[in-house]
Amino acid sequence: MFSGRVRWVKIRSHLKNNITLLLIPARGGVARLKVPMFSCYLVLLCLLGTGGFGYKFYSQYRELLQVTKMQEQALNDREKEKQKLVHKSKQIQELAKQTEQVQTQVQELTELGQEIQQKALNDKLLPEKELAKLGWKRSQISSRSRGSRRQMVVPPEQHAISQQLNALSQSIPQQKAELQQLLRQIDRYQWLVEHFPSQWPLHGRITSPFGYRFHPLRFRRIFHEGIDIGVQTGSSVKAAAGGKVIFAGNRSGYGKTVLIDHGQGLRTLYAHNSKLQVKAGQWVEKGEVISLSGNTGDSTGPHLHFEVQVNGHPKNPLDYLS
């Protein structure tokens, strides 16, 4: 305790001392400035405190500056990510719009395909043999149908999907044109079916075939331009094909006669009827009743005389009837 008191006395004595500063001006002379030791220590402490505070402030400033740069970098990264998301969103919207357009086009193709399928499966279609008589082949339709099919495999990549959609969108008009052409062919095909004289006008025994024969009334050999089908009087006679009635009335030798034009030079004639049920200018469908069989005109008994004419020339009806 005594030694500690001695030290405190020495410190107080040291702090009471002065430091003398000699100032020598340029004009000469000497100036003395006495500064208490206590003041010197006080100034030194102030300088050290100020330096420490300044260093701490500078350190904090650098840390704050570094944090600010990191935040700016994070904001820039977020902005870039946001721009990427906006760009992807626009691409997705464009893909959605493009997909919707393609779906609309595909829907049109689907409807065309369904219409074609519905018509192609119609049970009124002619067999290949009868089509050949008109210069048609079913392969003309089936080949077009096969040619209109496309197989698409859509990859998952976004740019690949866009390319695939573009390719599909560009190919759809061609497919649509092919299907429309196919539909026109089927419509044409069905028109031929409807107007091709393949249906028997009635069922019965053929009493006189097509070709040369001895005429039972003229007693000489002449060319028979049709076939005679023996039936009872009053049997329903049906149109062998659809078409327009161009004659319905009495004709010399044929009695009560119906003549139907089926287009493309095809005509059918129905003679020796007892009653006519159509008029000239009337349109009839295939299988529609047009008259009742009879024995009018040059006839030896009730029957139907049936002819098929191509460009005015008689053809064997058996080559057309199913």
PDB file of C-alpha atoms in Angstrom:
ATOM      1  CA  MET A   1       0.000   0.000   0.000  1.00  0.00           C
ATOM      2  CA  PHE A   2       2.862   2.316   0.818  1.00  0.00           C
ATOM      3  CA  SER A   3       4.582   1.626  -2.514  1.00  0.00           C
ATOM      4  CA  GLY A   4       1.345   2.351  -4.417  1.00  0.00           C
ATOM      5  CA  ARG A   5       1.056   5.712  -2.663  1.00  0.00           C
ATOM      6  CA  VAL A   6       4.629   6.577  -3.596  1.00  0.00           C
ATOM      7  CA  ARG A   7       3.914   5.802  -7.283  1.00  0.00           C
ATOM      8  CA  TRP A   8       0.845   8.049  -7.279  1.00  0.00           C
ATOM      9  CA  VAL A   9       2.903  10.879  -5.788  1.00  0.00           C
ATOM     10  CA  LYS A  10       5.536  10.438  -8.516  1.00  0.00           C
ATOM     11  CA  ILE A  11       2.877  10.496 -11.215  1.00  0.00           C
ATOM     12  CA  ARG A  12       1.329  13.700  -9.843  1.00  0.00           C
ATOM     13  CA  SER A  13       4.755  15.264  -9.655  1.00  0.00           C
ATOM     14  CA  HIS A  14       5.451  14.219 -13.268  1.00  0.00           C
ATOM     15  CA  LEU A  15       2.188  15.629 -14.527  1.00  0.00           C
ATOM     16  CA  LYS A  16       2.975  19.008 -12.866  1.00  0.00           C
ATOM     17  CA  ASN A  17       6.107  19.353 -14.966  1.00  0.00           C
ATOM     18  CA  ASN A  18       6.112  21.493 -18.091  1.00  0.00           C
ATOM     19  CA  ILE A  19       7.481  20.940 -21.575  1.00  0.00           C
ATOM     20  CA  THR A  20       9.237  23.966 -22.975  1.00  0.00           C
ATOM     21  CA  LEU A  21       8.926  24.540 -26.724  1.00  0.00           C
ATOM     22  CA  LEU A  22      11.449  26.879 -28.367  1.00  0.00           C
ATOM     23  CA  LEU A  23      10.045  28.855 -31.285  1.00  0.00           C
ATOM     24  CA  ILE A  24      12.604  30.648 -33.482  1.00  0.00           C
ATOM     25  CA  PRO A  25      10.934  33.119 -35.901  1.00  0.00           C
ATOM     26  CA  ALA A  26      12.643  33.995 -39.202  1.00  0.00           C
ATOM     27  CA  ARG A  27      13.245  37.572 -38.118  1.00  0.00           C
ATOM     28  CA  GLY A  28      15.290  36.394 -35.208  1.00  0.00           C
ATOM     29  CA  GLY A  29      14.862  35.971 -31.517  1.00  0.00           C
ATOM     30  CA  VAL A  30      13.670  32.994 -29.511  1.00  0.00           C
ATOM     31  CA  ALA A  31      10.186  32.406 -28.117  1.00  0.00           C
ATOM     32  CA  ARG A  32       9.577  29.937 -25.349  1.00  0.00           C
ATOM     33  CA  LEU A  33       6.251  28.118 -24.925  1.00  0.00           C
ATOM     34  CA  LYS A  34       5.661  26.117 -21.826  1.00  0.00           C
ATOM     35  CA  VAL A  35       3.085  23.339 -22.163  1.00  0.00           C
ATOM     36  CA  PRO A  36       1.991  21.362 -19.101  1.00  0.00           C
ATOM     37  CA  MET A  37       2.816  17.667 -19.315  1.00  0.00           C
ATOM     38  CA  PHE A  38      -0.801  16.914 -18.458  1.00  0.00           C
ATOM     39  CA  SER A  39      -1.984  18.774 -21.564  1.00  0.00           C
ATOM     40  CA  CYS A  40       0.468  16.860 -23.766  1.00  0.00           C
ATOM     41  CA  TYR A  41      -0.851  13.567 -22.519  1.00  0.00           C
ATOM     42  CA  LEU A  42      -4.393  14.789 -22.958  1.00  0.00           C
ATOM     43  CA  VAL A  43      -3.719  15.813 -26.592  1.00  0.00           C
ATOM     44  CA  LEU A  44      -2.028  12.484 -27.228  1.00  0.00           C
ATOM     45  CA  LEU A  45      -5.023  10.607 -25.843  1.00  0.00           C
ATOM     46  CA  CYS A  46      -7.351  12.704 -28.005  1.00  0.00           C
ATOM     47  CA  LEU A  47      -5.269  11.915 -31.091  1.00  0.00           C
ATOM     48  CA  LEU A  48      -5.240   8.211 -30.288  1.00  0.00           C
ATOM     49  CA  GLY A  49      -8.974   8.212 -29.643  1.00  0.00           C
ATOM     50  CA  THR A  50      -9.666  10.124 -32.842  1.00  0.00           C
ATOM     51  CA  GLY A  51      -7.425   7.738 -34.830  1.00  0.00           C
ATOM     52  CA  GLY A  52      -9.080   4.694 -33.350  1.00  0.00           C
ATOM     53  CA  PHE A  53     -12.539   6.082 -34.049  1.00  0.00           C
ATOM     54  CA  GLY A  54     -11.511   6.995 -37.582  1.00  0.00           C
ATOM     55  CA  TYR A  55     -10.106   3.521 -38.199  1.00  0.00           C
ATOM     56  CA  LYS A  56     -13.253   1.914 -36.859  1.00  0.00           C
ATOM     57  CA  PHE A  57     -15.401   4.218 -38.984  1.00  0.00           C
ATOM     58  CA  TYR A  58     -13.318   3.410 -42.080  1.00  0.00           C
ATOM     59  CA  SER A  59     -13.578  -0.308 -41.393  1.00  0.00           C
ATOM     60  CA  GLN A  60     -17.317  -0.084 -40.999  1.00  0.00           C
ATOM     61  CA  TYR A  61     -17.508   2.038 -44.141  1.00  0.00           C
ATOM     62  CA  ARG A  62     -15.621  -0.608 -46.137  1.00  0.00           C
ATOM     63  CA  GLU A  63     -17.840  -3.355 -44.785  1.00  0.00           C
ATOM     64  CA  LEU A  64     -20.922  -1.317 -45.635  1.00  0.00           C
ATOM     65  CA  LEU A  65     -19.568  -0.638 -49.125  1.00  0.00           C
ATOM     66  CA  GLN A  66     -18.902  -4.358 -49.644  1.00  0.00           C
ATOM     67  CA  VAL A  67     -22.394  -5.260 -48.435  1.00  0.00           C
ATOM     68  CA  THR A  68     -23.841  -2.612 -50.767  1.00  0.00           C
ATOM     69  CA  LYS A  69     -21.945  -4.073 -53.729  1.00  0.00           C
ATOM     70  CA  MET A  70     -23.166  -7.538 -52.843  1.00  0.00           C
ATOM     71  CA  GLN A  71     -26.730  -6.281 -52.631  1.00  0.00           C
ATOM     72  CA  GLU A  72     -26.372  -4.522 -55.985  1.00  0.00           C
ATOM     73  CA  GLN A  73     -25.006  -7.726 -57.500  1.00  0.00           C
ATOM     74  CA  ALA A  74     -27.902  -9.679 -56.017  1.00  0.00           C
ATOM     75  CA  LEU A  75     -30.355  -7.136 -57.436  1.00  0.00           C
ATOM     76  CA  ASN A  76     -28.691  -7.366 -60.839  1.00  0.00           C
ATOM     77  CA  ASP A  77     -28.884 -11.166 -60.723  1.00  0.00           C
ATOM     78  CA  ARG A  78     -32.532 -10.970 -59.733  1.00  0.00           C
ATOM     79  CA  GLU A  79     -33.206  -8.565 -62.572  1.00  0.00           C
ATOM     80  CA  LYS A  80     -31.514 -10.904 -65.027  1.00  0.00           C
ATOM     81  CA  GLU A  81     -33.528 -13.843 -63.699  1.00  0.00           C
ATOM     82  CA  LYS A  82     -36.665 -11.749 -63.950  1.00  0.00           C
ATOM     83  CA  GLN A  83     -35.860 -10.887 -67.563  1.00  0.00           C
ATOM     84  CA  LYS A  84     -35.238 -14.561 -68.298  1.00  0.00           C
ATOM     85  CA  LEU A  85     -38.561 -15.464 -66.720  1.00  0.00           C
ATOM     86  CA  VAL A  86     -40.325 -12.746 -68.719  1.00  0.00           C
ATOM     87  CA  HIS A  87     -38.663 -14.019 -71.902  1.00  0.00           C
ATOM     88  CA  LYS A  88     -39.635 -17.604 -71.128  1.00  0.00           C
ATOM     89  CA  SER A  89     -43.150 -16.476 -70.281  1.00  0.00           C
ATOM     90  CA  LYS A  90     -43.430 -14.770 -73.673  1.00  0.00           C
ATOM     91  CA  GLN A  91     -42.089 -17.883 -75.371  1.00  0.00           C
ATOM     92  CA  ILE A  92     -44.610 -20.033 -73.525  1.00  0.00           C
ATOM     93  CA  GLN A  93     -47.417 -17.666 -74.517  1.00  0.00           C
ATOM     94  CA  GLU A  94     -46.272 -17.795 -78.144  1.00  0.00           C
ATOM     95  CA  LEU A  95     -46.089 -21.594 -77.965  1.00  0.00           C
ATOM     96  CA  ALA A  96     -49.563 -21.710 -76.420  1.00  0.00           C
ATOM     97  CA  LYS A  97     -50.937 -19.489 -79.178  1.00  0.00           C
ATOM     98  CA  GLN A  98     -49.131 -21.511 -81.836  1.00  0.00           C
ATOM     99  CA  THR A  99     -50.364 -24.752 -80.279  1.00  0.00           C
ATOM    100  CA  GLU A 100     -53.932 -23.447 -80.263  1.00  0.00           C
ATOM    101  CA  GLN A 101     -53.677 -22.579 -83.945  1.00  0.00           C
ATOM    102  CA  VAL A 102     -52.270 -26.009 -84.743  1.00  0.00           C
ATOM    103  CA  GLN A 103     -55.002 -27.653 -82.667  1.00  0.00           C
ATOM    104  CA  THR A 104     -57.623 -25.747 -84.663  1.00  0.00           C
ATOM    105  CA  GLN A 105     -56.057 -26.928 -87.915  1.00  0.00           C
ATOM    106  CA  VAL A 106     -55.790 -30.483 -86.612  1.00  0.00           C
ATOM    107  CA  GLN A 107     -59.448 -30.335 -85.567  1.00  0.00           C
ATOM    108  CA  GLU A 108     -60.359 -29.361 -89.129  1.00  0.00           C
ATOM    109  CA  LEU A 109     -58.310 -32.300 -90.411  1.00  0.00           C
ATOM    110  CA  THR A 110     -60.028 -34.590 -87.896  1.00  0.00           C
ATOM    111  CA  GLU A 111     -63.470 -33.455 -89.034  1.00  0.00           C
ATOM    112  CA  LEU A 112     -62.467 -34.010 -92.660  1.00  0.00           C
ATOM    113  CA  GLY A 113     -61.142 -37.455 -91.757  1.00  0.00           C
ATOM    114  CA  GLN A 114     -64.366 -38.346 -89.935  1.00  0.00           C
ATOM    115  CA  GLU A 115     -66.439 -37.202 -92.901  1.00  0.00           C
ATOM    116  CA  ILE A 116     -64.257 -39.242 -95.239  1.00  0.00           C
ATOM    117  CA  GLN A 117     -64.479 -42.294 -92.991  1.00  0.00           C
ATOM    118  CA  GLN A 118     -68.246 -41.969 -92.734  1.00  0.00           C
ATOM    119  CA  LYS A 119     -68.622 -41.756 -96.485  1.00  0.00           C
ATOM    120  CA  ALA A 120     -66.035 -44.439 -97.222  1.00  0.00           C
ATOM    121  CA  LEU A 121     -67.866 -46.927 -94.990  1.00  0.00           C
ATOM    122  CA  ASN A 122     -71.143 -46.391 -96.808  1.00  0.00           C
ATOM    123  CA  ASP A 123     -72.570 -49.789 -97.694  1.00  0.00           C
ATOM    124  CA  LYS A 124     -73.665 -48.528-101.111  1.00  0.00           C
ATOM    125  CA  LEU A 125     -70.131 -48.562-102.504  1.00  0.00           C
ATOM    126  CA  LEU A 126     -69.610 -50.584-105.648  1.00  0.00           C
ATOM    127  CA  PRO A 127     -67.291 -53.600-105.822  1.00  0.00           C
ATOM    128  CA  GLU A 128     -63.984 -53.278-107.655  1.00  0.00           C
ATOM    129  CA  LYS A 129     -65.252 -55.093-110.718  1.00  0.00           C
ATOM    130  CA  GLU A 130     -68.065 -52.609-111.310  1.00  0.00           C
ATOM    131  CA  LEU A 131     -65.803 -49.641-110.636  1.00  0.00           C
ATOM    132  CA  ALA A 132     -63.464 -50.871-113.345  1.00  0.00           C
ATOM    133  CA  LYS A 133     -66.250 -50.517-115.892  1.00  0.00           C
ATOM    134  CA  LEU A 134     -66.180 -46.789-115.232  1.00  0.00           C
ATOM    135  CA  GLY A 135     -62.390 -46.566-115.270  1.00  0.00           C
ATOM    136  CA  TRP A 136     -62.160 -46.221-111.486  1.00  0.00           C
ATOM    137  CA  LYS A 137     -60.126 -48.128-108.907  1.00  0.00           C
ATOM    138  CA  ARG A 138     -60.618 -48.181-105.178  1.00  0.00           C
ATOM    139  CA  SER A 139     -56.838 -47.835-104.837  1.00  0.00           C
ATOM    140  CA  GLN A 140     -57.246 -44.259-106.106  1.00  0.00           C
ATOM    141  CA  ILE A 141     -58.993 -43.525-102.835  1.00  0.00           C
ATOM    142  CA  SER A 142     -57.026 -45.770-100.499  1.00  0.00           C
ATOM    143  CA  SER A 143     -53.666 -44.497-101.763  1.00  0.00           C
ATOM    144  CA  ARG A 144     -54.712 -40.912-101.120  1.00  0.00           C
ATOM    145  CA  SER A 145     -55.873 -41.932 -97.665  1.00  0.00           C
ATOM    146  CA  ARG A 146     -52.542 -43.564 -96.891  1.00  0.00           C
ATOM    147  CA  GLY A 147     -50.653 -40.592 -98.270  1.00  0.00           C
ATOM    148  CA  SER A 148     -52.471 -38.176 -95.975  1.00  0.00           C
ATOM    149  CA  ARG A 149     -51.297 -39.844 -92.760  1.00  0.00           C
ATOM    150  CA  ARG A 150     -48.505 -38.207 -90.760  1.00  0.00           C
ATOM    151  CA  GLN A 151     -46.736 -39.492 -87.642  1.00  0.00           C
ATOM    152  CA  MET A 152     -45.505 -36.835 -85.225  1.00  0.00           C
ATOM    153  CA  VAL A 153     -43.128 -37.271 -82.267  1.00  0.00           C
ATOM    154  CA  VAL A 154     -42.905 -34.062 -80.230  1.00  0.00           C
ATOM    155  CA  PRO A 155     -39.694 -33.775 -78.147  1.00  0.00           C
ATOM    156  CA  PRO A 156     -39.774 -32.116 -74.721  1.00  0.00           C
ATOM    157  CA  GLU A 157     -37.270 -29.313 -75.445  1.00  0.00           C
ATOM    158  CA  GLN A 158     -38.913 -25.917 -75.802  1.00  0.00           C
ATOM    159  CA  HIS A 159     -37.085 -24.859 -78.960  1.00  0.00           C
ATOM    160  CA  ALA A 160     -37.616 -28.304 -80.467  1.00  0.00           C
ATOM    161  CA  ILE A 161     -41.332 -28.070 -79.698  1.00  0.00           C
ATOM    162  CA  SER A 162     -41.477 -24.714 -81.458  1.00  0.00           C
ATOM    163  CA  GLN A 163     -39.676 -26.121 -84.493  1.00  0.00           C
ATOM    164  CA  GLN A 164     -41.944 -29.165 -84.503  1.00  0.00           C
ATOM    165  CA  LEU A 165     -45.048 -26.967 -84.277  1.00  0.00           C
ATOM    166  CA  ASN A 166     -43.785 -24.852 -87.160  1.00  0.00           C
ATOM    167  CA  ALA A 167     -43.158 -27.954 -89.247  1.00  0.00           C
ATOM    168  CA  LEU A 168     -46.578 -29.335 -88.349  1.00  0.00           C
ATOM    169  CA  SER A 169     -48.276 -26.024 -89.085  1.00  0.00           C
ATOM    170  CA  GLN A 170     -46.576 -25.888 -92.485  1.00  0.00           C
ATOM    171  CA  SER A 171     -47.523 -29.479 -93.326  1.00  0.00           C
ATOM    172  CA  ILE A 172     -51.180 -29.153 -92.293  1.00  0.00           C
ATOM    173  CA  PRO A 173     -52.301 -27.124 -95.379  1.00  0.00           C
ATOM    174  CA  GLN A 174     -50.898 -29.847 -97.642  1.00  0.00           C
ATOM    175  CA  GLN A 175     -52.600 -32.559 -95.605  1.00  0.00           C
ATOM    176  CA  LYS A 176     -55.837 -30.577 -95.669  1.00  0.00           C
ATOM    177  CA  ALA A 177     -55.607 -30.200 -99.440  1.00  0.00           C
ATOM    178  CA  GLU A 178     -54.992 -33.942 -99.770  1.00  0.00           C
ATOM    179  CA  LEU A 179     -57.969 -34.773 -97.558  1.00  0.00           C
ATOM    180  CA  GLN A 180     -60.183 -32.332 -99.448  1.00  0.00           C
ATOM    181  CA  GLN A 181     -59.083 -33.944-102.706  1.00  0.00           C
ATOM    182  CA  LEU A 182     -59.814 -37.339-101.179  1.00  0.00           C
ATOM    183  CA  LEU A 183     -63.241 -36.123-100.068  1.00  0.00           C
ATOM    184  CA  ARG A 184     -63.963 -34.887-103.587  1.00  0.00           C
ATOM    185  CA  GLN A 185     -62.922 -38.281-104.922  1.00  0.00           C
ATOM    186  CA  ILE A 186     -65.214 -40.049-102.473  1.00  0.00           C
ATOM    187  CA  ASP A 187     -68.084 -37.697-103.369  1.00  0.00           C
ATOM    188  CA  ARG A 188     -67.397 -38.444-107.013  1.00  0.00           C
ATOM    189  CA  TYR A 189     -67.149 -42.135-106.191  1.00  0.00           C
ATOM    190  CA  GLN A 190     -70.467 -42.091-104.351  1.00  0.00           C
ATOM    191  CA  TRP A 191     -72.054 -40.166-107.201  1.00  0.00           C
ATOM    192  CA  LEU A 192     -70.916 -42.920-109.534  1.00  0.00           C
ATOM    193  CA  VAL A 193     -72.297 -45.542-107.165  1.00  0.00           C
ATOM    194  CA  GLU A 194     -75.648 -43.787-107.040  1.00  0.00           C
ATOM    195  CA  HIS A 195     -75.790 -43.306-110.805  1.00  0.00           C
ATOM    196  CA  PHE A 196     -74.321 -46.658-111.840  1.00  0.00           C
ATOM    197  CA  PRO A 197     -77.101 -49.052-113.006  1.00  0.00           C
ATOM    198  CA  SER A 198     -76.175 -51.937-110.742  1.00  0.00           C
ATOM    199  CA  GLN A 199     -79.524 -52.641-109.079  1.00  0.00           C
ATOM    200  CA  TRP A 200     -81.930 -55.101-110.660  1.00  0.00           C
ATOM    201  CA  PRO A 201     -85.160 -53.314-111.555  1.00  0.00           C
ATOM    202  CA  LEU A 202     -87.031 -56.400-110.369  1.00  0.00           C
ATOM    203  CA  HIS A 203     -86.315 -60.062-109.808  1.00  0.00           C
ATOM    204  CA  GLY A 204     -87.466 -62.735-112.204  1.00  0.00           C
ATOM    205  CA  ARG A 205     -86.383 -65.220-114.845  1.00  0.00           C
ATOM    206  CA  ILE A 206     -84.614 -63.896-117.925  1.00  0.00           C
ATOM    207  CA  THR A 207     -86.838 -65.034-120.766  1.00  0.00           C
ATOM    208  CA  SER A 208     -84.823 -63.400-123.555  1.00  0.00           C
ATOM    209  CA  PRO A 209     -81.112 -62.465-123.277  1.00  0.00           C
ATOM    210  CA  PHE A 210     -79.122 -59.629-124.834  1.00  0.00           C
ATOM    211  CA  GLY A 211     -77.988 -60.142-128.446  1.00  0.00           C
ATOM    212  CA  TYR A 212     -79.295 -61.630-131.661  1.00  0.00           C
ATOM    213  CA  ARG A 213     -82.487 -63.727-131.423  1.00  0.00           C
ATOM    214  CA  PHE A 214     -85.460 -64.885-133.458  1.00  0.00           C
ATOM    215  CA  HIS A 215     -88.217 -62.305-132.917  1.00  0.00           C
ATOM    216  CA  PRO A 216     -91.467 -64.016-131.867  1.00  0.00           C
ATOM    217  CA  LEU A 217     -93.678 -61.428-133.630  1.00  0.00           C
ATOM    218  CA  ARG A 218     -91.592 -60.380-136.628  1.00  0.00           C
ATOM    219  CA  PHE A 219     -90.493 -63.927-137.352  1.00  0.00           C
ATOM    220  CA  ARG A 220     -86.953 -63.036-138.218  1.00  0.00           C
ATOM    221  CA  ARG A 221     -83.572 -62.837-136.557  1.00  0.00           C
ATOM    222  CA  ILE A 222     -82.924 -59.363-135.120  1.00  0.00           C
ATOM    223  CA  PHE A 223     -80.694 -57.851-132.430  1.00  0.00           C
ATOM    224  CA  HIS A 224     -82.285 -57.727-128.982  1.00  0.00           C
ATOM    225  CA  GLU A 225     -80.952 -54.559-127.300  1.00  0.00           C
ATOM    226  CA  GLY A 226     -81.784 -55.544-123.738  1.00  0.00           C
ATOM    227  CA  ILE A 227     -83.004 -58.382-121.586  1.00  0.00           C
ATOM    228  CA  ASP A 228     -86.554 -59.563-120.895  1.00  0.00           C
ATOM    229  CA  ILE A 229     -87.415 -60.440-117.309  1.00  0.00           C
ATOM    230  CA  GLY A 230     -90.551 -62.545-116.960  1.00  0.00           C
ATOM    231  CA  VAL A 231     -92.786 -61.387-114.084  1.00  0.00           C
ATOM    232  CA  GLN A 232     -96.435 -61.055-113.275  1.00  0.00           C
ATOM    233  CA  THR A 233     -98.340 -57.951-114.305  1.00  0.00           C
ATOM    234  CA  GLY A 234     -98.245 -55.234-111.646  1.00  0.00           C
ATOM    235  CA  SER A 235     -94.803 -56.059-110.232  1.00  0.00           C
ATOM    236  CA  SER A 236     -92.918 -53.025-108.920  1.00  0.00           C
ATOM    237  CA  VAL A 237     -90.184 -51.836-111.267  1.00  0.00           C
ATOM    238  CA  LYS A 238     -87.324 -49.956-109.561  1.00  0.00           C
ATOM    239  CA  ALA A 239     -84.764 -47.568-111.003  1.00  0.00           C
ATOM    240  CA  ALA A 240     -81.444 -49.359-111.524  1.00  0.00           C
ATOM    241  CA  ALA A 241     -79.659 -46.108-110.643  1.00  0.00           C
ATOM    242  CA  GLY A 242     -80.412 -42.525-109.687  1.00  0.00           C
ATOM    243  CA  GLY A 243     -80.980 -39.973-112.418  1.00  0.00           C
ATOM    244  CA  LYS A 244     -83.429 -37.817-114.321  1.00  0.00           C
ATOM    245  CA  VAL A 245     -86.467 -39.190-116.142  1.00  0.00           C
ATOM    246  CA  ILE A 246     -86.197 -37.900-119.709  1.00  0.00           C
ATOM    247  CA  PHE A 247     -89.121 -39.864-121.103  1.00  0.00           C
ATOM    248  CA  ALA A 248     -92.225 -41.387-119.571  1.00  0.00           C
ATOM    249  CA  GLY A 249     -95.035 -42.426-121.953  1.00  0.00           C
ATOM    250  CA  ASN A 250     -95.997 -44.671-124.851  1.00  0.00           C
ATOM    251  CA  ARG A 251     -93.323 -45.601-127.381  1.00  0.00           C
ATOM    252  CA  SER A 252     -93.903 -47.588-130.550  1.00  0.00           C
ATOM    253  CA  GLY A 253     -93.257 -51.276-129.951  1.00  0.00           C
ATOM    254  CA  TYR A 254     -92.231 -50.670-126.325  1.00  0.00           C
ATOM    255  CA  GLY A 255     -95.629 -49.706-124.937  1.00  0.00           C
ATOM    256  CA  LYS A 256     -95.521 -47.705-121.717  1.00  0.00           C
ATOM    257  CA  THR A 257     -91.845 -46.825-121.299  1.00  0.00           C
ATOM    258  CA  VAL A 258     -89.561 -44.996-118.855  1.00  0.00           C
ATOM    259  CA  LEU A 259     -86.138 -43.690-119.941  1.00  0.00           C
ATOM    260  CA  ILE A 260     -83.735 -42.414-117.262  1.00  0.00           C
ATOM    261  CA  ASP A 261     -80.536 -40.435-117.857  1.00  0.00           C
ATOM    262  CA  HIS A 262     -77.857 -41.189-115.236  1.00  0.00           C
ATOM    263  CA  GLY A 263     -75.153 -38.876-116.565  1.00  0.00           C
ATOM    264  CA  GLN A 264     -71.866 -39.575-118.342  1.00  0.00           C
ATOM    265  CA  GLY A 265     -73.770 -41.038-121.281  1.00  0.00           C
ATOM    266  CA  LEU A 266     -75.463 -43.739-119.172  1.00  0.00           C
ATOM    267  CA  ARG A 267     -79.184 -44.373-119.699  1.00  0.00           C
ATOM    268  CA  THR A 268     -81.585 -47.151-118.737  1.00  0.00           C
ATOM    269  CA  LEU A 269     -84.882 -48.045-120.408  1.00  0.00           C
ATOM    270  CA  TYR A 270     -87.874 -49.880-118.878  1.00  0.00           C
ATOM    271  CA  ALA A 271     -90.573 -51.034-121.365  1.00  0.00           C
ATOM    272  CA  HIS A 272     -93.909 -52.890-121.608  1.00  0.00           C
ATOM    273  CA  ASN A 273     -95.147 -51.448-118.279  1.00  0.00           C
ATOM    274  CA  SER A 274     -98.802 -51.490-117.284  1.00  0.00           C
ATOM    275  CA  LYS A 275     -98.606 -48.241-115.289  1.00  0.00           C
ATOM    276  CA  LEU A 276     -96.075 -45.403-115.023  1.00  0.00           C
ATOM    277  CA  GLN A 277     -95.437 -43.774-111.659  1.00  0.00           C
ATOM    278  CA  VAL A 278     -93.001 -41.035-112.729  1.00  0.00           C
ATOM    279  CA  LYS A 279     -93.073 -38.135-115.137  1.00  0.00           C
ATOM    280  CA  ALA A 280     -90.541 -36.655-117.543  1.00  0.00           C
ATOM    281  CA  GLY A 281     -88.233 -34.173-115.810  1.00  0.00           C
ATOM    282  CA  GLN A 282     -88.553 -35.924-112.458  1.00  0.00           C
ATOM    283  CA  TRP A 283     -85.440 -36.942-110.508  1.00  0.00           C
ATOM    284  CA  VAL A 284     -85.450 -40.453-109.066  1.00  0.00           C
ATOM    285  CA  GLU A 285     -83.162 -42.260-106.639  1.00  0.00           C
ATOM    286  CA  LYS A 286     -81.619 -45.658-106.995  1.00  0.00           C
ATOM    287  CA  GLY A 287     -84.171 -48.302-106.011  1.00  0.00           C
ATOM    288  CA  GLU A 288     -87.170 -45.972-106.285  1.00  0.00           C
ATOM    289  CA  VAL A 289     -90.314 -47.519-107.841  1.00  0.00           C
ATOM    290  CA  ILE A 290     -90.892 -45.949-111.254  1.00  0.00           C
ATOM    291  CA  SER A 291     -93.557 -48.198-112.790  1.00  0.00           C
ATOM    292  CA  LEU A 292     -95.524 -51.447-112.655  1.00  0.00           C
ATOM    293  CA  SER A 293     -94.703 -54.248-115.064  1.00  0.00           C
ATOM    294  CA  GLY A 294     -97.187 -55.252-117.751  1.00  0.00           C
ATOM    295  CA  ASN A 295     -97.753 -56.427-121.312  1.00  0.00           C
ATOM    296  CA  THR A 296     -98.105 -53.231-123.354  1.00  0.00           C
ATOM    297  CA  GLY A 297     -96.576 -52.715-126.806  1.00  0.00           C
ATOM    298  CA  ASP A 298     -95.212 -55.576-128.920  1.00  0.00           C
ATOM    299  CA  SER A 299     -95.266 -58.252-126.277  1.00  0.00           C
ATOM    300  CA  THR A 300     -96.224 -61.915-126.079  1.00  0.00           C
ATOM    301  CA  GLY A 301     -96.753 -61.921-122.312  1.00  0.00           C
ATOM    302  CA  PRO A 302     -96.198 -59.898-119.146  1.00  0.00           C
ATOM    303  CA  HIS A 303     -92.529 -59.056-118.680  1.00  0.00           C
ATOM    304  CA  LEU A 304     -90.098 -56.146-118.327  1.00  0.00           C
ATOM    305  CA  HIS A 305     -87.786 -55.183-121.174  1.00  0.00           C
ATOM    306  CA  PHE A 306     -84.672 -53.593-119.600  1.00  0.00           C
ATOM    307  CA  GLU A 307     -81.901 -51.816-121.514  1.00  0.00           C
ATOM    308  CA  VAL A 308     -78.598 -50.152-120.606  1.00  0.00           C
ATOM    309  CA  GLN A 309     -77.343 -47.547-123.101  1.00  0.00           C
ATOM    310  CA  VAL A 310     -73.897 -45.919-123.173  1.00  0.00           C
ATOM    311  CA  ASN A 311     -73.706 -42.866-125.430  1.00  0.00           C
ATOM    312  CA  GLY A 312     -76.721 -44.169-127.335  1.00  0.00           C
ATOM    313  CA  HIS A 313     -75.313 -47.678-127.866  1.00  0.00           C
ATOM    314  CA  PRO A 314     -76.953 -50.703-126.216  1.00  0.00           C
ATOM    315  CA  LYS A 315     -74.859 -52.679-123.732  1.00  0.00           C
ATOM    316  CA  ASN A 316     -75.476 -56.000-122.084  1.00  0.00           C
ATOM    317  CA  PRO A 317     -77.308 -55.171-118.820  1.00  0.00           C
ATOM    318  CA  LEU A 318     -75.788 -58.252-117.138  1.00  0.00           C
ATOM    319  CA  ASP A 319     -72.387 -56.513-117.289  1.00  0.00           C
ATOM    320  CA  TYR A 320     -73.785 -53.795-114.995  1.00  0.00           C
ATOM    321  CA  LEU A 321     -76.306 -55.497-112.743  1.00  0.00           C
ATOM    322  CA  SER A 322     -74.919 -56.771-109.437  1.00  0.00           C
TER     323      SER A 322
END
